[in-house]
Amino acid sequence: MGCSQVQLLLSAYRDKMTSREETQVVESHLESCVDCQDMLSQLNQICLVLRTLDNLKAPRCLWQDIKRRLD
Amino acid sequence: MDEDIELVRQALQGVEEGFERLVAKYQDRVYTLCYRYSGNEEDAYDLAQEAFIKAYRSLGTFKGSSRFGTWLYRVTTNVCLDEMRRRKRQIQTQSLDQPVAGIHSDMKPIVFDNGISIDELYEQKEQAEYIQFLLNQLKPEHRMVLLLKDIMEFSYDEIAQMLDVSSGTIKSRLSRARELLRRKLLDREHFP
Ligand SMILES: [Zn+2]
């Protein structure tokens, strides 16, 4: 399998959502391909950055506004 | 979890406090999802309100087979997607020379928890705003799948259920969305 095909699988691979065969193909390719290793590490960084975005605080008047519309 | 079910039961019986406590418990997560999706505070506030009102009106359909949070985020997701579709139609029917008040239009500061230094805070804030800015440029379907997987941390199957598509579709859509975001970050030489 070439780089472009492997790269299509990396997103699912990092989520452990590839089949056993796909996982084997990806892992054996990664062993010898720096480009795909880089891409995987960038993907991991992206997911990390998104996961660490803070939870925001909802404005305090939210419940009052909801209540007004429900009454 | 059992507490949520009890609160839903109360709300269904007309005890307002039951729903008030559910709002108090979930409002930050719901608002955050709406903010990450819409990219601005005003829309996020409207969407969050709409989500809770829709949830209240359909509380009777909550069966308790999933967690209340999951059910509520699904309602929120649908409110966001519906609103986006509605706006799209509106924009299409607007005259072309009118300025479009798009949902992506502005980027406002994000609130942060305390506990870190001002410098770190500033850096993180810049980074978060920048990521939000890039998220805003993605198509709604790509943005939503990133939010649900990488921010809300739902599984492929849960997201597939929420969006009413197959798990395979989620797999490819997520792959595409991450790739688009990766390229945008690379364009700005954001990676070391
Ligand atoms: Zn390769």
Coordinates of N, CA and C in Angstrom, one line a residue, chain B:
Chain B
M1 N -26.2 9.9 37.2 CA -27.0 9.4 36.1 C -28.4 9.1 36.5
D2 N -28.5 8.4 37.7 CA -29.8 8.2 38.3 C -30.5 9.5 38.7
E3 N -29.6 10.4 39.1 CA -30.0 11.7 39.5 C -30.7 12.4 38.3
D4 N -30.1 12.3 37.1 CA -30.7 12.9 35.9 C -32.0 12.3 35.6
I5 N -32.2 11.0 35.7 CA -33.4 10.4 35.4 C -34.5 10.9 36.4
E6 N -34.1 11.0 37.7 CA -35.0 11.6 38.7 C -35.4 13.0 38.3
L7 N -34.5 13.8 37.9 CA -34.7 15.2 37.5 C -35.7 15.3 36.3
V8 N -35.4 14.4 35.4 CA -36.3 14.3 34.2 C -37.7 14.0 34.6
R9 N -37.8 13.0 35.5 CA -39.1 12.6 36.0 C -39.9 13.8 36.7
Q10 N -39.1 14.5 37.5 CA -39.7 15.7 38.1 C -40.2 16.7 37.1
A11 N -39.3 17.0 36.1 CA -39.6 18.0 35.1 C -40.9 17.6 34.4
L12 N -41.0 16.3 34.1 CA -42.2 15.8 33.3 C -43.5 15.9 34.2
Q13 N -43.3 15.9 35.5 CA -44.5 16.1 36.4 C -44.8 17.6 36.6
G14 N -44.0 18.4 35.9 CA -44.2 19.8 36.1 C -43.5 20.5 37.2
V15 N -42.5 19.8 37.8 CA -41.7 20.5 38.8 C -40.6 21.2 38.1
E16 N -40.7 22.5 38.1 CA -39.7 23.3 37.3 C -38.3 23.2 37.8
E17 N -38.1 23.0 39.1 CA -36.8 22.9 39.6 C -36.0 21.7 39.0
G18 N -36.7 20.7 38.7 CA -36.1 19.5 38.1 C -35.4 19.9 36.8
F19 N -36.1 20.7 36.0 CA -35.4 21.1 34.7 C -34.4 22.1 34.9
E20 N -34.6 23.0 35.9 CA -33.6 24.0 36.2 C -32.3 23.4 36.6
R21 N -32.4 22.3 37.4 CA -31.1 21.7 37.8 C -30.4 21.0 36.7
L22 N -31.2 20.4 35.8 CA -30.6 19.8 34.6 C -29.9 20.9 33.7
V23 N -30.5 22.0 33.6 CA -29.9 23.2 32.8 C -28.6 23.6 33.5
A24 N -28.7 23.7 34.9 CA -27.5 24.1 35.6 C -26.4 23.2 35.4
K25 N -26.7 21.9 35.4 CA -25.7 20.9 35.3 C -25.0 20.8 33.9
Y26 N -25.9 21.0 32.8 CA -25.4 20.8 31.5 C -25.1 22.1 30.7
Q27 N -25.5 23.2 31.2 CA -25.4 24.4 30.4 C -24.0 24.8 29.8
D28 N -23.0 24.5 30.6 CA -21.7 24.9 30.1 C -21.2 24.0 28.9
R29 N -21.5 22.7 29.1 CA -21.2 21.8 28.0 C -22.0 22.1 26.7
V30 N -23.3 22.3 26.9 CA -24.2 22.7 25.8 C -23.7 24.0 25.1
Y31 N -23.5 25.0 26.0 CA -23.0 26.3 25.4 C -21.7 26.1 24.7
T32 N -20.8 25.4 25.3 CA -19.5 25.2 24.6 C -19.7 24.5 23.2
L33 N -20.5 23.5 23.2 CA -20.7 22.8 21.9 C -21.3 23.8 20.9
C34 N -22.2 24.7 21.3 CA -22.9 25.7 20.4 C -21.9 26.7 20.0
Y35 N -21.0 27.1 21.0 CA -20.0 28.1 20.6 C -19.0 27.6 19.6
R36 N -18.5 26.4 19.9 CA -17.5 25.8 18.9 C -18.1 25.6 17.6
Y37 N -19.4 25.3 17.5 CA -20.1 25.1 16.3 C -20.3 26.5 15.6
S38 N -20.8 27.5 16.3 CA -21.2 28.7 15.6 C -20.1 29.7 15.5
G39 N -19.1 29.6 16.5 CA -18.0 30.5 16.4 C -18.2 31.9 17.0
N40 N -19.4 32.1 17.6 CA -19.5 33.4 18.3 C -20.5 33.3 19.4
E41 N -20.4 34.2 20.3 CA -21.2 34.2 21.6 C -22.7 34.3 21.4
E42 N -23.0 35.3 20.5 CA -24.4 35.6 20.4 C -25.2 34.4 19.8
D43 N -24.7 33.8 18.8 CA -25.3 32.6 18.2 C -25.3 31.4 19.2
A44 N -24.2 31.3 19.9 CA -24.0 30.2 20.8 C -25.1 30.3 21.9
Y45 N -25.4 31.5 22.3 CA -26.4 31.7 23.4 C -27.8 31.4 22.8
D46 N -28.1 31.8 21.6 CA -29.4 31.5 21.0 C -29.5 30.0 20.8
L47 N -28.5 29.4 20.3 CA -28.5 27.9 20.0 C -28.7 27.1 21.3
A48 N -28.0 27.5 22.4 CA -28.1 26.8 23.6 C -29.5 26.9 24.2
Q49 N -30.1 28.1 24.1 CA -31.5 28.3 24.6 C -32.4 27.4 23.8
E50 N -32.3 27.5 22.5 CA -33.1 26.7 21.7 C -33.0 25.2 22.0
A51 N -31.7 24.7 22.2 CA -31.5 23.3 22.5 C -32.2 22.9 23.8
F52 N -32.1 23.7 24.8 CA -32.8 23.4 26.1 C -34.3 23.4 26.0
I53 N -34.8 24.4 25.2 CA -36.3 24.4 25.0 C -36.8 23.2 24.2
K54 N -36.0 22.9 23.2 CA -36.4 21.7 22.4 C -36.3 20.5 23.3
A55 N -35.3 20.4 24.1 CA -35.1 19.2 25.0 C -36.3 19.2 26.0
Y56 N -36.7 20.3 26.5 CA -37.8 20.3 27.5 C -39.1 19.8 26.8
R57 N -39.3 20.3 25.6 CA -40.6 19.9 24.9 C -40.6 18.5 24.5
S58 N -39.4 17.9 24.4 CA -39.4 16.5 23.9 C -38.9 15.5 25.0
L59 N -38.9 16.0 26.3 CA -38.5 15.2 27.4 C -39.2 13.8 27.5
G60 N -40.4 13.8 27.1 CA -41.2 12.6 27.1 C -40.6 11.5 26.2
T61 N -39.8 11.9 25.2 CA -39.2 10.9 24.3 C -37.9 10.4 24.8
F62 N -37.4 11.0 26.0 CA -36.2 10.5 26.6 C -36.5 9.2 27.3
K63 N -35.9 8.1 26.8 CA -36.3 6.8 27.4 C -35.4 6.3 28.5
G64 N -34.3 7.0 28.7 CA -33.4 6.5 29.8 C -32.5 5.3 29.4
S65 N -32.6 5.0 28.0 CA -31.7 3.9 27.6 C -30.3 4.4 27.3
S66 N -30.2 5.7 27.0 CA -28.9 6.3 26.9 C -28.8 7.3 28.1
R67 N -27.5 7.8 28.3 CA -27.4 8.8 29.3 C -28.1 10.0 28.9
F68 N -28.6 10.8 29.9 CA -29.3 12.0 29.6 C -28.4 13.0 28.8
G69 N -27.2 13.1 29.2 CA -26.2 14.0 28.6 C -26.1 13.7 27.1
T70 N -26.0 12.4 26.8 CA -25.9 12.0 25.4 C -27.1 12.4 24.6
W71 N -28.2 12.2 25.2 CA -29.5 12.5 24.6 C -29.6 14.0 24.3
L72 N -29.2 14.8 25.4 CA -29.2 16.3 25.3 C -28.3 16.8 24.2
Y73 N -27.1 16.2 24.1 CA -26.1 16.7 23.1 C -26.6 16.4 21.7
R74 N -27.4 15.3 21.6 CA -27.9 14.9 20.3 C -29.0 16.0 19.9
V75 N -29.8 16.4 20.9 CA -30.8 17.4 20.6 C -30.1 18.7 20.2
T76 N -29.0 19.0 21.0 CA -28.2 20.2 20.7 C -27.6 20.2 19.3
T77 N -27.0 19.1 18.9 CA -26.4 18.9 17.6 C -27.5 19.1 16.5
N78 N -28.7 18.6 16.7 CA -29.7 18.8 15.7 C -30.2 20.2 15.6
V79 N -30.2 20.9 16.8 CA -30.6 22.3 16.7 C -29.6 23.1 15.9
C80 N -28.3 22.8 16.2 CA -27.2 23.5 15.5 C -27.3 23.2 14.0
L81 N -27.5 22.0 13.6 CA -27.5 21.6 12.2 C -28.7 22.2 11.5
D82 N -29.9 22.2 12.2 CA -31.1 22.7 11.6 C -31.0 24.2 11.4
E83 N -30.4 24.9 12.4 CA -30.2 26.3 12.3 C -29.3 26.7 11.1
M84 N -28.2 25.9 10.9 CA -27.3 26.1 9.8 C -28.0 25.9 8.5
R85 N -28.9 24.9 8.4 CA -29.6 24.7 7.1 C -30.6 25.8 6.9
R86 N -31.2 26.3 7.9 CA -32.2 27.4 7.8 C -31.4 28.6 7.3
R87 N -30.3 28.9 7.9 CA -29.5 30.1 7.5 C -29.1 30.0 6.1
K88 N -28.7 28.8 5.7 CA -28.2 28.6 4.3 C -29.3 29.0 3.3
R89 N -30.5 28.5 3.6 CA -31.6 28.8 2.8 C -31.9 30.3 2.7
Q90 N -31.8 30.9 3.9 CA -32.0 32.3 4.0 C -31.0 33.1 3.2
I91 N -29.8 32.7 3.3 CA -28.7 33.4 2.6 C -28.9 33.2 1.1
Q92 N -29.3 32.0 0.7 CA -29.5 31.8 -0.8 C -30.7 32.7 -1.3
T93 N -31.7 32.9 -0.5 CA -32.8 33.7 -1.0 C -32.6 35.2 -0.8
Q94 N -31.5 35.6 -0.1 CA -31.2 37.0 0.1 C -30.6 37.6 -1.2
S95 N -30.8 38.9 -1.4 CA -30.3 39.5 -2.6 C -28.8 39.5 -2.5
L96 N -28.1 39.3 -3.6 CA -26.6 39.1 -3.6 C -25.8 40.3 -3.1
D97 N -26.4 41.5 -3.3 CA -25.5 42.6 -2.9 C -25.7 43.0 -1.4
Q98 N -26.6 42.3 -0.7 CA -26.7 42.5 0.7 C -25.6 41.9 1.4
P99 N -25.0 42.5 2.4 CA -24.0 41.9 3.3 C -24.6 40.7 4.0
V100 N -23.9 39.6 4.1 CA -24.5 38.4 4.7 C -24.0 38.3 6.2
A101 N -25.0 38.3 7.1 CA -24.6 38.1 8.5 C -24.4 36.7 8.7
G102 N -23.3 36.2 8.4 CA -23.1 34.7 8.5 C -22.8 34.3 9.9
I103 N -22.9 33.0 10.1 CA -22.7 32.4 11.4 C -21.2 32.4 11.7
H104 N -20.4 32.5 10.6 CA -18.9 32.4 10.8 C -18.3 33.8 11.0
S105 N -19.2 34.8 11.0 CA -18.7 36.2 10.7 C -17.7 36.7 11.8
D106 N -17.9 36.6 13.0 CA -16.9 37.2 13.9 C -16.4 36.2 15.0
M107 N -15.4 36.6 15.6 CA -14.7 35.8 16.5 C -14.5 36.6 17.8
K108 N -15.1 36.1 18.9 CA -15.0 36.9 20.1 C -14.2 36.1 21.1
P109 N -13.7 36.9 22.1 CA -12.8 36.2 23.1 C -13.5 35.1 23.8
I110 N -12.7 34.2 24.2 CA -13.1 32.9 24.9 C -12.8 33.0 26.4
V111 N -13.7 32.5 27.2 CA -13.5 32.6 28.6 C -12.6 31.4 29.1
F112 N -11.7 31.6 30.0 CA -10.9 30.6 30.4 C -11.0 30.4 31.9
D113 N -10.8 29.1 32.3 CA -10.7 28.8 33.8 C -9.4 29.4 34.3
N114 N -9.4 29.6 35.6 CA -8.2 30.2 36.3 C -7.2 29.1 36.6
G115 N -6.2 29.4 37.3 CA -5.3 28.4 37.7 C -4.0 28.3 36.9
I116 N -3.8 29.2 35.9 CA -2.6 29.2 35.2 C -2.1 30.7 35.0
S117 N -0.8 30.8 34.7 CA -0.3 32.2 34.7 C -0.8 33.0 33.6
I118 N -0.7 34.3 33.7 CA -1.2 35.2 32.7 C -0.6 34.9 31.3
D119 N 0.7 34.7 31.3 CA 1.4 34.4 30.0 C 0.8 33.2 29.4
E120 N 0.7 32.1 30.2 CA 0.2 30.9 29.7 C -1.3 31.1 29.2
L121 N -2.0 31.8 30.0 CA -3.4 32.1 29.7 C -3.5 32.8 28.3
Y122 N -2.6 33.8 28.2 CA -2.6 34.5 26.9 C -2.3 33.6 25.7
E123 N -1.3 32.8 25.9 CA -0.9 31.9 24.9 C -2.0 30.9 24.5
Q124 N -2.5 30.3 25.6 CA -3.6 29.4 25.4 C -4.8 30.0 24.7
K125 N -5.1 31.2 25.2 CA -6.2 31.9 24.6 C -6.1 32.2 23.2
E126 N -4.9 32.6 22.8 CA -4.6 32.9 21.4 C -4.7 31.6 20.6
Q127 N -4.2 30.5 21.2 CA -4.2 29.3 20.4 C -5.7 28.8 20.3
A128 N -6.5 28.9 21.3 CA -7.9 28.5 21.3 C -8.6 29.3 20.3
E129 N -8.4 30.6 20.3 CA -9.1 31.5 19.3 C -8.7 31.2 17.9
Y130 N -7.4 30.9 17.7 CA -6.9 30.5 16.4 C -7.5 29.2 15.9
I131 N -7.6 28.2 16.8 CA -8.2 27.0 16.4 C -9.7 27.2 16.1
Q132 N -10.4 28.0 16.9 CA -11.8 28.3 16.6 C -11.9 29.0 15.2
F133 N -11.0 29.9 15.0 CA -11.0 30.6 13.7 C -10.9 29.6 12.5
L134 N -10.0 28.6 12.7 CA -9.9 27.6 11.6 C -11.1 26.7 11.5
L135 N -11.7 26.4 12.7 CA -12.9 25.5 12.7 C -14.0 26.2 12.0
N136 N -14.1 27.5 12.2 CA -15.2 28.3 11.5 C -15.1 28.3 10.0
Q137 N -13.9 28.0 9.5 CA -13.7 28.0 8.0 C -14.1 26.6 7.4
L138 N -14.3 25.6 8.3 CA -14.7 24.3 7.8 C -16.2 24.3 7.4
K139 N -16.6 23.3 6.6 CA -18.0 23.1 6.3 C -18.6 22.6 7.6
P140 N -19.9 23.0 7.8 CA -20.6 22.6 9.0 C -20.5 21.1 9.3
E141 N -20.6 20.2 8.3 CA -20.6 18.8 8.6 C -19.2 18.3 9.0
H142 N -18.2 19.0 8.5 CA -16.8 18.6 9.0 C -16.6 19.2 10.4
R143 N -17.0 20.4 10.6 CA -16.8 21.0 11.9 C -17.6 20.2 13.0
M144 N -18.8 19.8 12.7 CA -19.6 19.1 13.7 C -19.0 17.7 14.0
V145 N -18.4 17.0 13.1 CA -17.9 15.7 13.4 C -16.6 15.9 14.2
L146 N -15.8 16.9 14.0 CA -14.7 17.2 14.8 C -15.1 17.5 16.3
L147 N -16.1 18.3 16.4 CA -16.6 18.7 17.7 C -17.1 17.4 18.5
L148 N -17.8 16.6 17.8 CA -18.4 15.5 18.5 C -17.4 14.4 18.9
K149 N -16.4 14.2 18.0 CA -15.3 13.2 18.3 C -14.2 13.8 19.2
D150 N -13.6 14.9 18.8 CA -12.4 15.3 19.4 C -12.6 16.3 20.6
I151 N -13.8 16.9 20.6 CA -14.1 17.8 21.8 C -15.0 17.1 22.7
M152 N -16.1 16.6 22.2 CA -17.1 15.9 23.1 C -16.7 14.5 23.4
E153 N -15.8 13.9 22.6 CA -15.3 12.6 22.8 C -16.4 11.5 22.8
F154 N -17.3 11.6 21.8 CA -18.2 10.5 21.5 C -17.6 9.5 20.7
S155 N -18.1 8.3 20.7 CA -17.6 7.2 19.8 C -18.1 7.3 18.4
Y156 N -17.5 6.7 17.5 CA -18.0 6.7 16.1 C -19.5 6.3 16.0
D157 N -19.8 5.2 16.7 CA -21.2 4.7 16.7 C -22.2 5.8 17.3
E158 N -21.8 6.4 18.4 CA -22.7 7.4 18.9 C -22.9 8.6 18.0
I159 N -21.8 9.0 17.3 CA -21.9 10.1 16.4 C -22.7 9.7 15.2
A160 N -22.5 8.5 14.7 CA -23.3 8.0 13.6 C -24.8 8.0 13.9
Q161 N -25.1 7.6 15.1 CA -26.5 7.7 15.6 C -27.1 9.1 15.6
M162 N -26.2 10.0 16.2 CA -26.7 11.4 16.3 C -26.9 12.0 15.0
L163 N -26.1 11.7 14.0 CA -26.2 12.4 12.7 C -27.0 11.6 11.7
D164 N -27.4 10.4 12.2 CA -28.2 9.5 11.3 C -27.5 9.1 10.0
V165 N -26.3 8.8 10.2 CA -25.5 8.2 9.0 C -24.8 7.0 9.5
S166 N -24.1 6.3 8.6 CA -23.4 5.1 9.0 C -22.1 5.4 9.7
S167 N -21.6 4.4 10.5 CA -20.3 4.6 11.2 C -19.2 4.8 10.1
G168 N -19.3 4.1 9.0 CA -18.3 4.3 7.9 C -18.3 5.7 7.4
T169 N -19.4 6.3 7.3 CA -19.5 7.7 6.9 C -18.8 8.6 7.9
I170 N -19.0 8.3 9.1 CA -18.3 9.1 10.2 C -16.8 8.9 10.0
K171 N -16.4 7.7 9.8 CA -14.9 7.4 9.7 C -14.3 8.3 8.6
S172 N -14.9 8.3 7.4 CA -14.4 9.0 6.3 C -14.5 10.5 6.5
R173 N -15.6 10.9 7.0 CA -15.9 12.4 7.2 C -14.9 13.0 8.2
L174 N -14.6 12.2 9.3 CA -13.7 12.6 10.3 C -12.3 12.7 9.8
S175 N -11.9 11.7 9.0 CA -10.6 11.7 8.4 C -10.4 12.9 7.5
R176 N -11.4 13.2 6.7 CA -11.4 14.4 5.8 C -11.3 15.7 6.6
A177 N -12.1 15.8 7.7 CA -12.2 17.0 8.5 C -10.8 17.2 9.2
R178 N -10.2 16.2 9.7 CA -8.9 16.3 10.3 C -7.8 16.7 9.3
E179 N -8.0 16.1 8.1 CA -7.0 16.5 7.1 C -7.1 17.9 6.7
L180 N -8.3 18.4 6.6 CA -8.5 19.8 6.2 C -8.0 20.7 7.2
L181 N -8.2 20.4 8.5 CA -7.7 21.2 9.6 C -6.2 21.2 9.6
R182 N -5.6 20.0 9.4 CA -4.2 19.8 9.4 C -3.6 20.7 8.3
R183 N -4.2 20.7 7.1 CA -3.6 21.5 6.0 C -3.7 23.0 6.4
K184 N -4.8 23.4 7.0 CA -4.9 24.8 7.4 C -3.8 25.2 8.4
L185 N -3.6 24.3 9.3 CA -2.5 24.6 10.3 C -1.2 24.6 9.6
L186 N -0.9 23.7 8.7 CA 0.3 23.7 8.0 C 0.6 24.9 7.2
D187 N -0.5 25.4 6.6 CA -0.4 26.7 5.8 C 0.2 27.8 6.6
R188 N -0.2 27.8 7.9 CA 0.3 28.9 8.8 C 1.6 28.5 9.5
E189 N 2.1 27.3 9.1 CA 3.4 26.8 9.7 C 3.2 26.8 11.2
H190 N 2.1 26.2 11.6 CA 1.8 26.1 13.0 C 2.5 25.0 13.7
F191 N 2.9 24.0 12.9 CA 3.6 22.9 13.5 C 5.1 23.2 13.7
P192 N 5.7 22.6 14.8 CA 7.1 22.9 15.0 C 8.0 22.2 13.9

